[in-house]
């Protein structure tokens, strides 16, 4: 069975641009969560979506938004990119909201 | 406040030696506890988890961890380390807390180096 997939693998943007990252959960999983991992740190929670509704949000500015589609895939959008947004963005899926989260390989975003 | 502390930033062990990585947590309810491993430039792979029941949990790749409620700890152990175990290890806590979502709170990680 395929695991969590994310696209693109790498992305380079300049300050002020916006970016869209995509995630496909493990088949049958209905919950998707997004995390930001800055170099040298542990992942930080951004959002959780379950059954297409936002169920939780971390301490991130409104420039960050996300959505979940009827097939449970998800997009993370970041507007007005800052240098500090450079990070590995990880998507995790779980069967239900409180189940074990399984992570994808991540998208490496570099903001110049 | 909910938090996870991994006191050791970097650990070096010899191949074949035993390993223990420390993790302490602060959580306002019964915690769900996890250990993940991350190879350079990769995502996180689940090693093991504790939800309830037996406080000694077995994971993949020969790892185990013990939940000690009195010490708020969930230390990861392996009796004999292999060179392929070199990676960064993250402890995380999660679960329903005050009705909040199941976000995972991660420690800052422990980077494991294995010398021949």
Short mmCIF file of N, CA and C in Angstrom, two decimals, chain A:
data_model
loop_
_atom_site.label_atom_id
_atom_site.label_comp_id
_atom_site.label_asym_id
_atom_site.label_seq_id
_atom_site.Cartn_x
_atom_site.Cartn_y
_atom_site.Cartn_z
N UNK A 1 0.84 -1.19 0.00
CA UNK A 1 0.00 0.00 0.00
C UNK A 1 0.88 1.25 0.00
N UNK A 2 0.43 2.26 -0.74
CA UNK A 2 1.19 3.50 -0.78
C UNK A 2 1.06 4.22 0.54
N UNK A 3 2.14 4.88 0.92
CA UNK A 3 2.11 5.69 2.13
C UNK A 3 1.60 7.08 1.80
N UNK A 4 1.87 8.00 2.68
CA UNK A 4 1.51 9.40 2.46
C UNK A 4 2.43 9.96 1.37
N UNK A 5 1.85 10.61 0.40
CA UNK A 5 2.66 11.21 -0.66
C UNK A 5 2.50 12.72 -0.62
N UNK A 6 3.58 13.42 -0.96
CA UNK A 6 3.57 14.87 -0.97
C UNK A 6 4.23 15.37 -2.26
N UNK A 7 3.71 16.50 -2.73
CA UNK A 7 4.33 17.12 -3.90
C UNK A 7 4.28 18.63 -3.77
N UNK A 8 5.27 19.32 -4.34
CA UNK A 8 6.49 18.76 -4.93
C UNK A 8 7.47 18.33 -3.84
N UNK A 9 8.59 17.76 -4.27
CA UNK A 9 9.62 17.34 -3.31
C UNK A 9 10.40 18.55 -2.82
N UNK A 10 10.76 19.39 -3.76
CA UNK A 10 11.50 20.60 -3.44
C UNK A 10 10.86 21.78 -4.16
N UNK A 11 11.04 22.96 -3.57
CA UNK A 11 10.45 24.16 -4.14
C UNK A 11 11.29 25.36 -3.74
N UNK A 12 11.56 26.22 -4.71
CA UNK A 12 12.29 27.45 -4.41
C UNK A 12 11.40 28.63 -4.81
N UNK A 13 11.20 29.54 -3.88
CA UNK A 13 10.36 30.72 -4.11
C UNK A 13 11.12 31.95 -3.63
N UNK A 14 10.62 33.11 -4.02
CA UNK A 14 11.19 34.36 -3.53
C UNK A 14 10.22 35.02 -2.56
N UNK A 15 10.75 35.90 -1.75
CA UNK A 15 9.93 36.59 -0.76
C UNK A 15 8.73 37.28 -1.41
N UNK A 16 7.59 37.18 -0.75
CA UNK A 16 6.38 37.81 -1.24
C UNK A 16 5.51 36.90 -2.10
N UNK A 17 6.10 35.84 -2.63
CA UNK A 17 5.31 34.92 -3.46
C UNK A 17 4.42 34.05 -2.59
N UNK A 18 3.55 33.29 -3.25
CA UNK A 18 2.75 32.32 -2.52
C UNK A 18 3.09 30.92 -3.01
N UNK A 19 2.74 29.93 -2.20
CA UNK A 19 3.07 28.56 -2.54
C UNK A 19 1.92 27.64 -2.13
N UNK A 20 1.76 26.58 -2.89
CA UNK A 20 0.76 25.55 -2.58
C UNK A 20 1.46 24.20 -2.51
N UNK A 21 1.30 23.54 -1.40
CA UNK A 21 1.87 22.22 -1.19
C UNK A 21 0.72 21.21 -1.13
N UNK A 22 0.97 20.01 -1.64
CA UNK A 22 -0.08 19.02 -1.75
C UNK A 22 0.26 17.73 -1.01
N UNK A 23 -0.79 17.08 -0.54
CA UNK A 23 -0.62 15.87 0.26
C UNK A 23 -1.74 14.89 -0.06
N UNK A 24 -1.37 13.64 -0.28
CA UNK A 24 -2.36 12.58 -0.43
C UNK A 24 -2.19 11.60 0.72
N UNK A 25 -3.24 11.38 1.50
CA UNK A 25 -3.11 10.50 2.67
C UNK A 25 -3.09 9.03 2.28
N UNK A 26 -2.77 8.21 3.24
CA UNK A 26 -2.88 6.77 3.05
C UNK A 26 -4.34 6.44 2.77
N UNK A 27 -4.55 5.50 1.86
CA UNK A 27 -5.91 5.14 1.48
C UNK A 27 -6.74 4.75 2.71
N UNK A 28 -7.91 5.36 2.83
CA UNK A 28 -8.79 5.08 3.96
C UNK A 28 -8.62 6.03 5.13
N UNK A 29 -7.54 6.79 5.14
CA UNK A 29 -7.33 7.77 6.21
C UNK A 29 -8.13 9.02 5.92
N UNK A 30 -8.80 9.53 6.96
CA UNK A 30 -9.67 10.68 6.78
C UNK A 30 -9.12 11.95 7.42
N UNK A 31 -8.04 11.83 8.16
CA UNK A 31 -7.47 12.99 8.84
C UNK A 31 -6.09 13.30 8.26
N UNK A 32 -5.87 14.59 8.02
CA UNK A 32 -4.58 15.06 7.53
C UNK A 32 -4.11 16.20 8.43
N UNK A 33 -2.85 16.12 8.81
CA UNK A 33 -2.24 17.19 9.60
C UNK A 33 -1.00 17.71 8.89
N UNK A 34 -0.73 18.98 9.09
CA UNK A 34 0.45 19.62 8.50
C UNK A 34 1.38 20.09 9.61
N UNK A 35 2.69 19.92 9.37
CA UNK A 35 3.71 20.35 10.32
C UNK A 35 4.80 21.09 9.56
N UNK A 36 5.42 22.04 10.26
CA UNK A 36 6.58 22.75 9.72
C UNK A 36 7.81 22.35 10.53
N UNK A 37 8.86 21.95 9.84
CA UNK A 37 10.10 21.59 10.53
C UNK A 37 11.23 22.48 10.04
N UNK A 38 11.62 23.41 10.86
CA UNK A 38 12.76 24.27 10.56
C UNK A 38 14.03 23.49 10.88
N UNK A 39 15.05 23.76 10.13
CA UNK A 39 16.32 23.02 10.29
C UNK A 39 16.80 23.03 11.74
N UNK A 40 17.07 21.83 12.24
CA UNK A 40 17.59 21.72 13.59
C UNK A 40 16.55 21.67 14.68
N UNK A 41 15.27 21.67 14.31
CA UNK A 41 14.20 21.65 15.31
C UNK A 41 13.24 20.50 15.04
N UNK A 42 12.39 20.24 16.02
CA UNK A 42 11.33 19.26 15.83
C UNK A 42 10.17 19.89 15.05
N UNK A 43 9.34 19.06 14.46
CA UNK A 43 8.19 19.58 13.72
C UNK A 43 7.24 20.36 14.62
N UNK A 44 6.63 21.41 14.03
CA UNK A 44 5.65 22.24 14.73
C UNK A 44 4.30 22.09 14.02
N UNK A 45 3.26 21.88 14.80
CA UNK A 45 1.92 21.66 14.27
C UNK A 45 1.36 22.93 13.63
N UNK A 46 0.82 22.78 12.41
CA UNK A 46 0.20 23.91 11.72
C UNK A 46 -1.32 23.76 11.70
N UNK A 47 -1.80 22.64 11.13
CA UNK A 47 -3.24 22.41 10.98
C UNK A 47 -3.55 20.93 11.12
N UNK A 48 -4.81 20.65 11.51
CA UNK A 48 -5.36 19.32 11.34
C UNK A 48 -6.73 19.45 10.67
N UNK A 49 -6.96 18.61 9.67
CA UNK A 49 -8.25 18.51 9.01
C UNK A 49 -8.79 17.11 9.16
N UNK A 50 -10.07 17.04 9.42
CA UNK A 50 -10.74 15.75 9.54
C UNK A 50 -12.10 15.87 8.90
N UNK A 51 -12.41 14.94 8.01
CA UNK A 51 -13.69 14.98 7.30
C UNK A 51 -13.92 16.36 6.68
N UNK A 52 -12.86 16.89 6.11
CA UNK A 52 -12.91 18.12 5.32
C UNK A 52 -13.13 19.39 6.15
N UNK A 53 -13.06 19.26 7.46
CA UNK A 53 -13.20 20.44 8.31
C UNK A 53 -11.93 20.67 9.12
N UNK A 54 -11.60 21.94 9.33
CA UNK A 54 -10.46 22.25 10.17
C UNK A 54 -10.79 21.90 11.60
N UNK A 55 -9.92 21.10 12.22
CA UNK A 55 -10.17 20.65 13.59
C UNK A 55 -9.13 21.20 14.57
N UNK A 56 -8.13 21.85 14.04
CA UNK A 56 -7.13 22.42 14.93
C UNK A 56 -6.15 23.26 14.16
N UNK A 57 -5.64 24.27 14.83
CA UNK A 57 -4.69 25.18 14.20
C UNK A 57 -3.60 25.52 15.21
N UNK A 58 -2.36 25.49 14.75
CA UNK A 58 -1.25 25.85 15.60
C UNK A 58 -1.01 27.34 15.59
N UNK A 59 0.07 27.76 16.19
CA UNK A 59 0.38 29.17 16.35
C UNK A 59 1.11 29.70 15.11
N UNK A 60 0.37 29.78 14.02
CA UNK A 60 0.91 30.28 12.76
C UNK A 60 0.03 31.44 12.27
N UNK A 61 0.64 32.38 11.55
CA UNK A 61 -0.13 33.55 11.09
C UNK A 61 -1.16 33.17 10.03
N UNK A 62 -2.04 34.12 9.75
CA UNK A 62 -3.12 33.89 8.79
C UNK A 62 -2.61 33.72 7.36
N UNK A 63 -1.33 33.98 7.15
CA UNK A 63 -0.76 33.72 5.81
C UNK A 63 -0.81 32.23 5.47
N UNK A 64 -0.94 31.42 6.50
CA UNK A 64 -1.01 29.97 6.31
C UNK A 64 -2.48 29.56 6.27
N UNK A 65 -2.85 28.79 5.27
CA UNK A 65 -4.21 28.27 5.17
C UNK A 65 -4.15 26.89 4.56
N UNK A 66 -5.20 26.15 4.72
CA UNK A 66 -5.24 24.79 4.18
C UNK A 66 -6.67 24.41 3.88
N UNK A 67 -6.80 23.32 3.16
CA UNK A 67 -8.12 22.76 2.94
C UNK A 67 -7.99 21.27 2.66
N UNK A 68 -9.10 20.57 2.83
CA UNK A 68 -9.13 19.14 2.56
C UNK A 68 -10.24 18.88 1.56
N UNK A 69 -9.96 18.04 0.61
CA UNK A 69 -10.89 17.77 -0.48
C UNK A 69 -11.74 16.54 -0.18
N UNK A 70 -12.81 16.33 -0.99
CA UNK A 70 -13.67 15.16 -0.75
C UNK A 70 -12.94 13.83 -0.78
N UNK A 71 -11.83 13.74 -1.51
CA UNK A 71 -11.06 12.48 -1.53
C UNK A 71 -10.04 12.44 -0.39
N UNK A 72 -10.11 13.39 0.53
CA UNK A 72 -9.28 13.51 1.74
C UNK A 72 -7.87 14.01 1.48
N UNK A 73 -7.51 14.27 0.22
CA UNK A 73 -6.23 14.92 -0.01
C UNK A 73 -6.29 16.34 0.52
N UNK A 74 -5.13 16.97 0.62
CA UNK A 74 -5.11 18.28 1.26
C UNK A 74 -4.09 19.19 0.59
N UNK A 75 -4.33 20.47 0.70
CA UNK A 75 -3.40 21.50 0.24
C UNK A 75 -3.07 22.43 1.40
N UNK A 76 -1.80 22.83 1.44
CA UNK A 76 -1.37 23.87 2.37
C UNK A 76 -0.94 25.06 1.53
N UNK A 77 -1.49 26.21 1.82
CA UNK A 77 -1.15 27.43 1.11
C UNK A 77 -0.45 28.41 2.05
N UNK A 78 0.59 29.02 1.53
CA UNK A 78 1.28 30.06 2.30
C UNK A 78 1.41 31.28 1.41
N UNK A 79 0.89 32.41 1.86
CA UNK A 79 0.95 33.66 1.11
C UNK A 79 2.06 34.56 1.65
N UNK A 80 2.46 35.51 0.80
CA UNK A 80 3.44 36.52 1.22
C UNK A 80 4.63 35.88 1.92
N UNK A 81 5.30 35.00 1.22
CA UNK A 81 6.38 34.22 1.82
C UNK A 81 7.47 35.10 2.42
N UNK A 82 7.95 34.63 3.57
CA UNK A 82 9.07 35.27 4.25
C UNK A 82 10.25 34.31 4.26
N UNK A 83 11.44 34.87 4.47
CA UNK A 83 12.63 34.01 4.54
C UNK A 83 12.46 32.93 5.61
N UNK A 84 11.81 33.28 6.69
CA UNK A 84 11.63 32.37 7.81
C UNK A 84 10.67 31.23 7.53
N UNK A 85 10.01 31.27 6.38
CA UNK A 85 9.12 30.16 6.02
C UNK A 85 9.90 29.01 5.40
N UNK A 86 11.18 29.20 5.15
CA UNK A 86 12.01 28.12 4.62
C UNK A 86 12.04 26.98 5.63
N UNK A 87 11.64 25.81 5.19
CA UNK A 87 11.51 24.68 6.11
C UNK A 87 11.12 23.43 5.33
N UNK A 88 11.10 22.32 6.05
CA UNK A 88 10.53 21.08 5.52
C UNK A 88 9.08 21.02 6.00
N UNK A 89 8.16 20.91 5.07
CA UNK A 89 6.74 20.85 5.41
C UNK A 89 6.29 19.40 5.32
N UNK A 90 5.82 18.91 6.43
CA UNK A 90 5.44 17.51 6.56
C UNK A 90 3.93 17.36 6.65
N UNK A 91 3.44 16.38 5.95
CA UNK A 91 2.03 16.03 6.02
C UNK A 91 1.93 14.67 6.71
N UNK A 92 0.92 14.51 7.54
CA UNK A 92 0.70 13.24 8.23
C UNK A 92 -0.77 12.87 8.09
N UNK A 93 -1.03 11.60 7.94
CA UNK A 93 -2.43 11.17 7.88
C UNK A 93 -2.71 10.14 8.97
N UNK A 94 -3.97 10.07 9.36
CA UNK A 94 -4.41 9.07 10.34
C UNK A 94 -5.82 8.65 9.99
N UNK A 95 -6.19 7.46 10.48
CA UNK A 95 -7.52 6.94 10.19
C UNK A 95 -8.60 7.88 10.73
N UNK A 96 -8.46 8.19 12.00
CA UNK A 96 -9.38 9.10 12.66
C UNK A 96 -8.56 10.22 13.31
N UNK A 97 -9.25 11.14 13.89
CA UNK A 97 -8.59 12.32 14.43
C UNK A 97 -7.54 11.98 15.48
N UNK A 98 -7.81 10.98 16.31
CA UNK A 98 -6.92 10.70 17.43
C UNK A 98 -6.02 9.50 17.22
N UNK A 99 -5.98 8.99 16.01
CA UNK A 99 -5.15 7.82 15.74
C UNK A 99 -3.70 8.19 15.48
N UNK A 100 -2.88 7.17 15.38
CA UNK A 100 -1.47 7.35 15.06
C UNK A 100 -1.31 8.08 13.73
N UNK A 101 -0.38 9.04 13.70
CA UNK A 101 -0.13 9.80 12.49
C UNK A 101 1.07 9.23 11.75
N UNK A 102 0.90 9.05 10.46
CA UNK A 102 1.95 8.54 9.58
C UNK A 102 2.36 9.66 8.64
N UNK A 103 3.66 9.86 8.56
CA UNK A 103 4.18 11.03 7.86
C UNK A 103 4.62 10.72 6.44
N UNK A 104 4.49 11.72 5.59
CA UNK A 104 5.03 11.67 4.25
C UNK A 104 6.48 12.12 4.25
N UNK A 105 7.10 12.13 3.06
CA UNK A 105 8.53 12.48 2.95
C UNK A 105 8.80 13.96 3.09
N UNK A 106 7.75 14.78 2.96
CA UNK A 106 7.93 16.22 3.13
C UNK A 106 8.20 16.96 1.84
N UNK A 107 7.96 18.26 1.89
CA UNK A 107 8.32 19.19 0.82
C UNK A 107 9.31 20.18 1.39
N UNK A 108 10.46 20.27 0.74
CA UNK A 108 11.49 21.22 1.19
C UNK A 108 11.26 22.53 0.49
N UNK A 109 10.87 23.56 1.24
CA UNK A 109 10.62 24.90 0.70
C UNK A 109 11.79 25.80 1.05
N UNK A 110 12.35 26.44 0.03
CA UNK A 110 13.40 27.43 0.23
C UNK A 110 12.89 28.77 -0.28
N UNK A 111 12.96 29.77 0.60
CA UNK A 111 12.52 31.12 0.24
C UNK A 111 13.76 32.02 0.14
N UNK A 112 13.96 32.61 -1.03
CA UNK A 112 15.14 33.45 -1.25
C UNK A 112 14.79 34.92 -1.21
#
